PDB file of C-alpha atoms in Angstrom:
ATOM      1  CA  UNK U  14       2.404 135.463 175.728  1.00 46.00           C
ATOM      2  CA  UNK U  15       1.205 132.043 175.336  1.00 46.00           C
ATOM      3  CA  UNK U  16       0.570 131.365 178.924  1.00 46.00           C
ATOM      4  CA  UNK U  17      -1.864 134.487 179.376  1.00 47.00           C
ATOM      5  CA  UNK U  18      -3.800 133.484 176.138  1.00 39.00           C
ATOM      6  CA  UNK U  19      -4.400 129.859 176.902  1.00 43.00           C
ATOM      7  CA  UNK U  20      -5.858 131.208 180.769  1.00 45.00           C
ATOM      8  CA  UNK U  21      -7.597 133.988 179.196  1.00 42.00           C
ATOM      9  CA  UNK U  22      -9.475 131.586 176.648  1.00 38.00           C
ATOM     10  CA  UNK U  23     -10.749 129.092 179.545  1.00 44.00           C
ATOM     11  CA  UNK U  24     -10.771 131.765 182.077  1.00 46.00           C
ATOM     12  CA  UNK U  25     -13.803 133.524 179.448  1.00 37.00           C
ATOM     13  CA  UNK U  26     -15.348 130.889 178.533  1.00 36.00           C
ATOM     14  CA  UNK U  27     -16.024 129.465 182.098  1.00 45.00           C
ATOM     15  CA  UNK U  28     -16.904 133.270 182.987  1.00 40.00           C
ATOM     16  CA  UNK U  29     -19.087 133.323 180.248  1.00 37.00           C
ATOM     17  CA  UNK U  30     -17.439 136.428 178.761  1.00 38.00           C
ATOM     18  CA  UNK U  31     -15.522 134.944 176.137  1.00 37.00           C
ATOM     19  CA  UNK U  32     -15.083 137.885 173.989  1.00 37.00           C
ATOM     20  CA  UNK U  33     -13.627 140.008 177.143  1.00 35.00           C
ATOM     21  CA  UNK U  34     -10.271 141.896 175.144  1.00 36.00           C
ATOM     22  CA  UNK U  35      -8.147 141.470 178.192  1.00 35.00           C
ATOM     23  CA  UNK U  36      -7.015 137.773 180.381  1.00 44.00           C
ATOM     24  CA  UNK U  37      -9.540 137.212 183.361  1.00 40.00           C
ATOM     25  CA  UNK U  38      -7.536 135.735 186.831  1.00 48.00           C
ATOM     26  CA  UNK U  39      -9.292 133.108 187.990  1.00 50.00           C
ATOM     27  CA  UNK U  40     -10.577 135.122 191.043  1.00 44.00           C
ATOM     28  CA  UNK U  41     -12.993 136.435 188.709  1.00 42.00           C
ATOM     29  CA  UNK U  42     -14.853 133.492 187.794  1.00 45.00           C
ATOM     30  CA  UNK U  43     -18.771 133.002 189.285  1.00 36.00           C
ATOM     31  CA  UNK U  44     -19.057 130.007 190.650  1.00 44.00           C
ATOM     32  CA  UNK U  45     -15.776 129.861 192.977  1.00 50.00           C
ATOM     33  CA  UNK U  46     -15.871 126.647 195.837  1.00 49.00           C
ATOM     34  CA  UNK U  47     -17.349 127.967 198.936  1.00 43.00           C
ATOM     35  CA  UNK U  48     -16.526 125.035 200.995  1.00 50.00           C
ATOM     36  CA  UNK U  49     -13.352 121.737 200.947  1.00 58.00           C
ATOM     37  CA  UNK U  50     -14.188 119.497 198.439  1.00 68.00           C
ATOM     38  CA  UNK U  51     -12.134 116.090 198.596  1.00 75.00           C
ATOM     39  CA  UNK U  52      -8.983 115.758 196.902  1.00 83.00           C
ATOM     40  CA  UNK U  53      -9.251 115.601 193.010  1.00 94.00           C
ATOM     41  CA  UNK U  54      -6.383 113.370 191.233  1.00 95.00           C
ATOM     42  CA  UNK U  55      -6.241 116.948 188.904  1.00 97.00           C
ATOM     43  CA  UNK U  56      -5.341 119.117 191.997  1.00 98.00           C
ATOM     44  CA  UNK U  57      -3.038 116.875 193.522  1.00 97.00           C
ATOM     45  CA  UNK U  58      -0.852 116.607 189.643  1.00 96.00           C
ATOM     46  CA  UNK U  59      -1.447 120.399 189.767  1.00 98.00           C
ATOM     47  CA  UNK U  60       0.341 121.095 193.135  1.00 98.00           C
ATOM     48  CA  UNK U  61       2.770 117.909 192.770  1.00 97.00           C
ATOM     49  CA  UNK U  62       3.811 119.935 189.681  1.00 97.00           C
ATOM     50  CA  UNK U  63       3.581 123.226 191.451  1.00 98.00           C
ATOM     51  CA  UNK U  64       5.812 122.102 194.261  1.00 98.00           C
ATOM     52  CA  UNK U  65       8.216 121.290 191.489  1.00 97.00           C
ATOM     53  CA  UNK U  66       7.955 123.530 189.032  1.00 98.00           C
ATOM     54  CA  UNK U  67       8.963 126.553 192.100  1.00 98.00           C
ATOM     55  CA  UNK U  68      12.100 124.530 193.417  1.00 98.00           C
ATOM     56  CA  UNK U  69      13.235 125.261 190.260  1.00 98.00           C
ATOM     57  CA  UNK U  70      12.893 129.064 190.316  1.00 98.00           C
ATOM     58  CA  UNK U  71      13.724 129.315 193.741  1.00 98.00           C
ATOM     59  CA  UNK U  72      16.899 127.607 192.528  1.00 98.00           C
ATOM     60  CA  UNK U  73      17.782 129.795 189.968  1.00 98.00           C
ATOM     61  CA  UNK U  74      16.791 132.829 191.948  1.00 99.00           C
ATOM     62  CA  UNK U  75      18.942 132.093 194.562  1.00 98.00           C
ATOM     63  CA  UNK U  76      21.776 132.908 192.138  1.00 98.00           C
ATOM     64  CA  UNK U  77      21.085 136.058 191.794  1.00 98.00           C
ATOM     65  CA  UNK U  78      24.017 137.325 195.065  1.00 98.00           C
ATOM     66  CA  UNK U  79      26.911 134.860 194.033  1.00 98.00           C
ATOM     67  CA  UNK U  80      26.567 135.186 190.302  1.00 99.00           C
ATOM     68  CA  UNK U  81      26.685 139.307 189.799  1.00 98.00           C
ATOM     69  CA  UNK U  82      23.357 140.604 189.384  1.00 99.00           C
ATOM     70  CA  UNK U  83      22.072 144.052 189.711  1.00 98.00           C
ATOM     71  CA  UNK U  84      19.997 145.139 191.654  1.00 98.00           C
ATOM     72  CA  UNK U  85      16.938 145.125 190.152  1.00 98.00           C
ATOM     73  CA  UNK U  86      16.965 142.034 188.918  1.00 99.00           C
ATOM     74  CA  UNK U  87      18.341 140.747 192.778  1.00 99.00           C
ATOM     75  CA  UNK U  88      14.921 142.866 194.370  1.00 98.00           C
ATOM     76  CA  UNK U  89      13.094 140.464 192.604  1.00 99.00           C
ATOM     77  CA  UNK U  90      14.838 137.525 192.985  1.00 99.00           C
ATOM     78  CA  UNK U  91      14.382 138.024 197.267  1.00 99.00           C
ATOM     79  CA  UNK U  92      10.492 138.512 196.370  1.00 98.00           C
ATOM     80  CA  UNK U  93      10.686 135.199 193.827  1.00 98.00           C
ATOM     81  CA  UNK U  94      12.859 133.316 196.763  1.00 98.00           C
ATOM     82  CA  UNK U  95      10.405 134.229 199.406  1.00 98.00           C
ATOM     83  CA  UNK U  96       6.761 134.216 198.223  1.00 98.00           C
ATOM     84  CA  UNK U  97       7.283 130.476 196.143  1.00 98.00           C
ATOM     85  CA  UNK U  98       8.896 129.262 199.158  1.00 98.00           C
ATOM     86  CA  UNK U  99       5.844 130.062 200.748  1.00 98.00           C
ATOM     87  CA  UNK U 100       3.536 128.813 198.353  1.00 98.00           C
ATOM     88  CA  UNK U 101       5.539 125.438 198.351  1.00 98.00           C
ATOM     89  CA  UNK U 102       4.690 125.150 201.861  1.00 98.00           C
ATOM     90  CA  UNK U 103       0.694 125.876 201.815  1.00 98.00           C
ATOM     91  CA  UNK U 104       1.256 123.963 198.702  1.00 98.00           C
ATOM     92  CA  UNK U 105       2.486 120.999 201.141  1.00 98.00           C
ATOM     93  CA  UNK U 106       0.495 121.215 203.577  1.00 98.00           C
ATOM     94  CA  UNK U 107      -2.642 120.298 202.067  1.00 98.00           C
ATOM     95  CA  UNK U 108      -0.940 117.130 200.128  1.00 97.00           C
ATOM     96  CA  UNK U 109      -0.676 116.069 203.772  1.00 97.00           C
ATOM     97  CA  UNK U 110      -3.541 116.854 205.632  1.00 96.00           C
ATOM     98  CA  UNK U 111      -5.293 115.106 202.411  1.00 96.00           C
ATOM     99  CA  UNK U 112      -3.309 111.888 202.780  1.00 95.00           C
ATOM    100  CA  UNK U 113      -1.512 112.322 199.578  1.00 96.00           C
ATOM    101  CA  UNK U 114       2.286 112.062 198.734  1.00 95.00           C
ATOM    102  CA  UNK U 115       4.417 115.087 199.477  1.00 97.00           C
ATOM    103  CA  UNK U 116       7.189 116.047 197.000  1.00 96.00           C
ATOM    104  CA  UNK U 117      10.733 118.047 198.444  1.00 95.00           C
ATOM    105  CA  UNK U 118      10.526 121.499 198.407  1.00 95.00           C
ATOM    106  CA  UNK U 119      13.832 120.834 196.417  1.00 94.00           C
ATOM    107  CA  UNK U 120      13.142 118.641 194.042  1.00 92.00           C
ATOM    108  CA  UNK U 121      12.879 120.072 190.302  1.00 91.00           C
ATOM    109  CA  UNK U 122      11.313 117.168 188.415  1.00 84.00           C
ATOM    110  CA  UNK U 123       6.978 116.062 189.139  1.00 84.00           C
ATOM    111  CA  UNK U 124       8.022 111.939 190.102  1.00 68.00           C
ATOM    112  CA  UNK U 125       4.846 109.953 188.483  1.00 65.00           C
ATOM    113  CA  UNK U 126       5.109 106.108 188.215  1.00 61.00           C
ATOM    114  CA  UNK U 127       3.029 105.071 184.115  1.00 58.00           C
ATOM    115  CA  UNK U 128       3.326 100.896 183.372  1.00 62.00           C
ATOM    116  CA  UNK U 129       5.013 100.342 186.631  1.00 64.00           C
ATOM    117  CA  UNK U 130       8.003 102.551 185.883  1.00 63.00           C
ATOM    118  CA  UNK U 131       9.110 105.729 187.799  1.00 63.00           C
ATOM    119  CA  UNK U 132       9.339 109.182 185.005  1.00 63.00           C
ATOM    120  CA  UNK U 133      11.066 112.470 186.029  1.00 78.00           C
ATOM    121  CA  UNK U 134       8.881 115.098 184.521  1.00 86.00           C
ATOM    122  CA  UNK U 135       9.849 119.188 183.968  1.00 94.00           C
ATOM    123  CA  UNK U 136       6.203 121.038 183.637  1.00 96.00           C
ATOM    124  CA  UNK U 137       5.411 123.643 181.291  1.00 97.00           C
ATOM    125  CA  UNK U 138       7.996 126.259 180.745  1.00 98.00           C
ATOM    126  CA  UNK U 139      10.506 124.748 183.151  1.00 98.00           C
ATOM    127  CA  UNK U 140      14.369 124.865 182.312  1.00 98.00           C
ATOM    128  CA  UNK U 141      16.128 122.087 180.880  1.00 97.00           C
ATOM    129  CA  UNK U 142      19.409 120.911 182.907  1.00 97.00           C
ATOM    130  CA  UNK U 143      21.356 122.945 180.083  1.00 98.00           C
ATOM    131  CA  UNK U 144      19.803 126.058 180.110  1.00 98.00           C
ATOM    132  CA  UNK U 145      20.384 125.955 184.419  1.00 98.00           C
ATOM    133  CA  UNK U 146      24.056 125.023 183.396  1.00 99.00           C
ATOM    134  CA  UNK U 147      24.251 128.181 181.095  1.00 99.00           C
ATOM    135  CA  UNK U 148      22.464 130.166 183.607  1.00 99.00           C
ATOM    136  CA  UNK U 149      24.344 128.866 186.321  1.00 99.00           C
ATOM    137  CA  UNK U 150      27.343 129.861 184.618  1.00 99.00           C
ATOM    138  CA  UNK U 151      26.876 132.969 183.318  1.00 99.00           C
ATOM    139  CA  UNK U 152      28.070 136.674 185.399  1.00 99.00           C
ATOM    140  CA  UNK U 153      26.579 139.965 185.868  1.00 98.00           C
ATOM    141  CA  UNK U 154      24.372 141.552 183.080  1.00 98.00           C
ATOM    142  CA  UNK U 155      24.186 138.705 181.529  1.00 98.00           C
ATOM    143  CA  UNK U 156      23.213 136.505 184.001  1.00 98.00           C
ATOM    144  CA  UNK U 157      20.523 139.620 184.479  1.00 99.00           C
ATOM    145  CA  UNK U 158      19.862 139.065 180.821  1.00 98.00           C
ATOM    146  CA  UNK U 159      18.902 135.329 181.142  1.00 99.00           C
ATOM    147  CA  UNK U 160      17.512 134.755 183.876  1.00 99.00           C
ATOM    148  CA  UNK U 161      14.517 137.478 182.551  1.00 99.00           C
ATOM    149  CA  UNK U 162      14.561 136.261 179.367  1.00 99.00           C
ATOM    150  CA  UNK U 163      14.116 132.267 181.382  1.00 99.00           C
ATOM    151  CA  UNK U 164      12.001 132.826 183.907  1.00 99.00           C
ATOM    152  CA  UNK U 165       9.216 135.124 181.881  1.00 99.00           C
ATOM    153  CA  UNK U 166       9.807 131.007 180.032  1.00 99.00           C
ATOM    154  CA  UNK U 167       8.764 130.013 183.666  1.00 99.00           C
ATOM    155  CA  UNK U 168       6.819 131.815 184.756  1.00 99.00           C
ATOM    156  CA  UNK U 169       4.622 131.239 181.302  1.00 99.00           C
ATOM    157  CA  UNK U 170       4.563 127.392 181.974  1.00 99.00           C
ATOM    158  CA  UNK U 171       3.152 128.238 185.388  1.00 99.00           C
ATOM    159  CA  UNK U 172       0.171 130.392 184.261  1.00 99.00           C
ATOM    160  CA  UNK U 173      -0.651 127.423 181.407  1.00 98.00           C
ATOM    161  CA  UNK U 174      -0.596 125.236 184.370  1.00 98.00           C
ATOM    162  CA  UNK U 175      -3.572 127.192 186.190  1.00 98.00           C
ATOM    163  CA  UNK U 176      -4.936 127.025 182.822  1.00 98.00           C
ATOM    164  CA  UNK U 177      -5.046 123.517 182.650  1.00 98.00           C
ATOM    165  CA  UNK U 178      -6.091 122.890 186.077  1.00 98.00           C
ATOM    166  CA  UNK U 179      -9.492 125.176 186.389  1.00 97.00           C
ATOM    167  CA  UNK U 180      -9.749 123.318 182.551  1.00 97.00           C
ATOM    168  CA  UNK U 181      -9.926 120.111 184.321  1.00 96.00           C
ATOM    169  CA  UNK U 182     -13.143 118.341 185.746  1.00 92.00           C
ATOM    170  CA  UNK U 183     -14.096 118.958 189.028  1.00 92.00           C
ATOM    171  CA  UNK U 184     -10.415 120.301 189.423  1.00 96.00           C
ATOM    172  CA  UNK U 185     -10.011 123.416 191.645  1.00 96.00           C
ATOM    173  CA  UNK U 186     -13.454 122.584 193.820  1.00 94.00           C
ATOM    174  CA  UNK U 187     -11.974 123.188 196.773  1.00 95.00           C
ATOM    175  CA  UNK U 188     -11.297 126.635 198.526  1.00 94.00           C
ATOM    176  CA  UNK U 189      -7.729 126.382 198.959  1.00 96.00           C
ATOM    177  CA  UNK U 190      -6.962 125.357 196.139  1.00 97.00           C
ATOM    178  CA  UNK U 191      -8.435 127.514 194.092  1.00 97.00           C
ATOM    179  CA  UNK U 192      -6.871 130.636 195.952  1.00 97.00           C
ATOM    180  CA  UNK U 193      -3.433 129.478 195.439  1.00 98.00           C
ATOM    181  CA  UNK U 194      -4.284 128.680 191.855  1.00 98.00           C
ATOM    182  CA  UNK U 195      -5.780 132.501 191.893  1.00 98.00           C
ATOM    183  CA  UNK U 196      -2.631 133.652 193.512  1.00 98.00           C
ATOM    184  CA  UNK U 197      -0.171 132.045 191.309  1.00 98.00           C
ATOM    185  CA  UNK U 198      -1.614 133.310 188.329  1.00 98.00           C
ATOM    186  CA  UNK U 199      -2.108 136.789 189.898  1.00 98.00           C
ATOM    187  CA  UNK U 200       1.405 137.290 190.922  1.00 98.00           C
ATOM    188  CA  UNK U 201       3.421 135.517 188.244  1.00 98.00           C
ATOM    189  CA  UNK U 202       0.909 137.433 185.511  1.00 99.00           C
ATOM    190  CA  UNK U 203       2.435 140.493 187.195  1.00 98.00           C
ATOM    191  CA  UNK U 204       6.130 139.575 187.174  1.00 99.00           C
ATOM    192  CA  UNK U 205       5.726 138.655 183.613  1.00 99.00           C
ATOM    193  CA  UNK U 206       4.871 141.912 182.580  1.00 99.00           C
ATOM    194  CA  UNK U 207       7.637 143.508 185.126  1.00 98.00           C
ATOM    195  CA  UNK U 208      10.565 141.152 183.678  1.00 99.00           C
ATOM    196  CA  UNK U 209       9.494 142.865 179.965  1.00 99.00           C
ATOM    197  CA  UNK U 210       9.542 145.845 180.957  1.00 98.00           C
ATOM    198  CA  UNK U 211      12.954 145.387 182.974  1.00 98.00           C
ATOM    199  CA  UNK U 212      14.655 143.183 179.648  1.00 98.00           C
ATOM    200  CA  UNK U 213      12.877 145.647 177.369  1.00 97.00           C
ATOM    201  CA  UNK U 214      14.968 148.696 178.945  1.00 96.00           C
ATOM    202  CA  UNK U 215      18.145 147.068 179.028  1.00 92.00           C
ATOM    203  CA  UNK U 216      21.054 148.931 176.723  1.00 83.00           C
TER     204      UNK U 216
END
């Protein structure tokens, strides 16, 4: 998977074991930060983008009960909603504590100002409006198939975002940022493997 490959590469370089046969999680990186640091631009960009990324995942997973999802997909969706809502709150708290703008928990676009103009961005792996409409229109077994396919794509994008953060200068030096990024990587990598198995087991 693309996101895991990128993360494996950067984490291996950071840990000095580029020949490792399996992806190295951020938590295994030596020299992990031990004290709070001021907010870096990369940290703020990561959290702001990940809040929007999580907001879309929560919206997608929230359709399971009303769109006829199967029991296994419903259980997965419940986990995603609870876990990612909690992570959104933690990321919002960190941004507020560091005097940074705090995105809404339901805003699925990252807002950036460039050249005096406001731009709305989709983060890596996020679904387009057309894909979201396709998922919203699906029911039952077709919803399960599309949800698993699109959420794997979505999670892979989150791994790419963690990879980008860890490759950025002076990024993730704050304990809280490092832990959040590590937890996101571990949870979503595990869920990707689970969803791949669920998708492969479908008739």
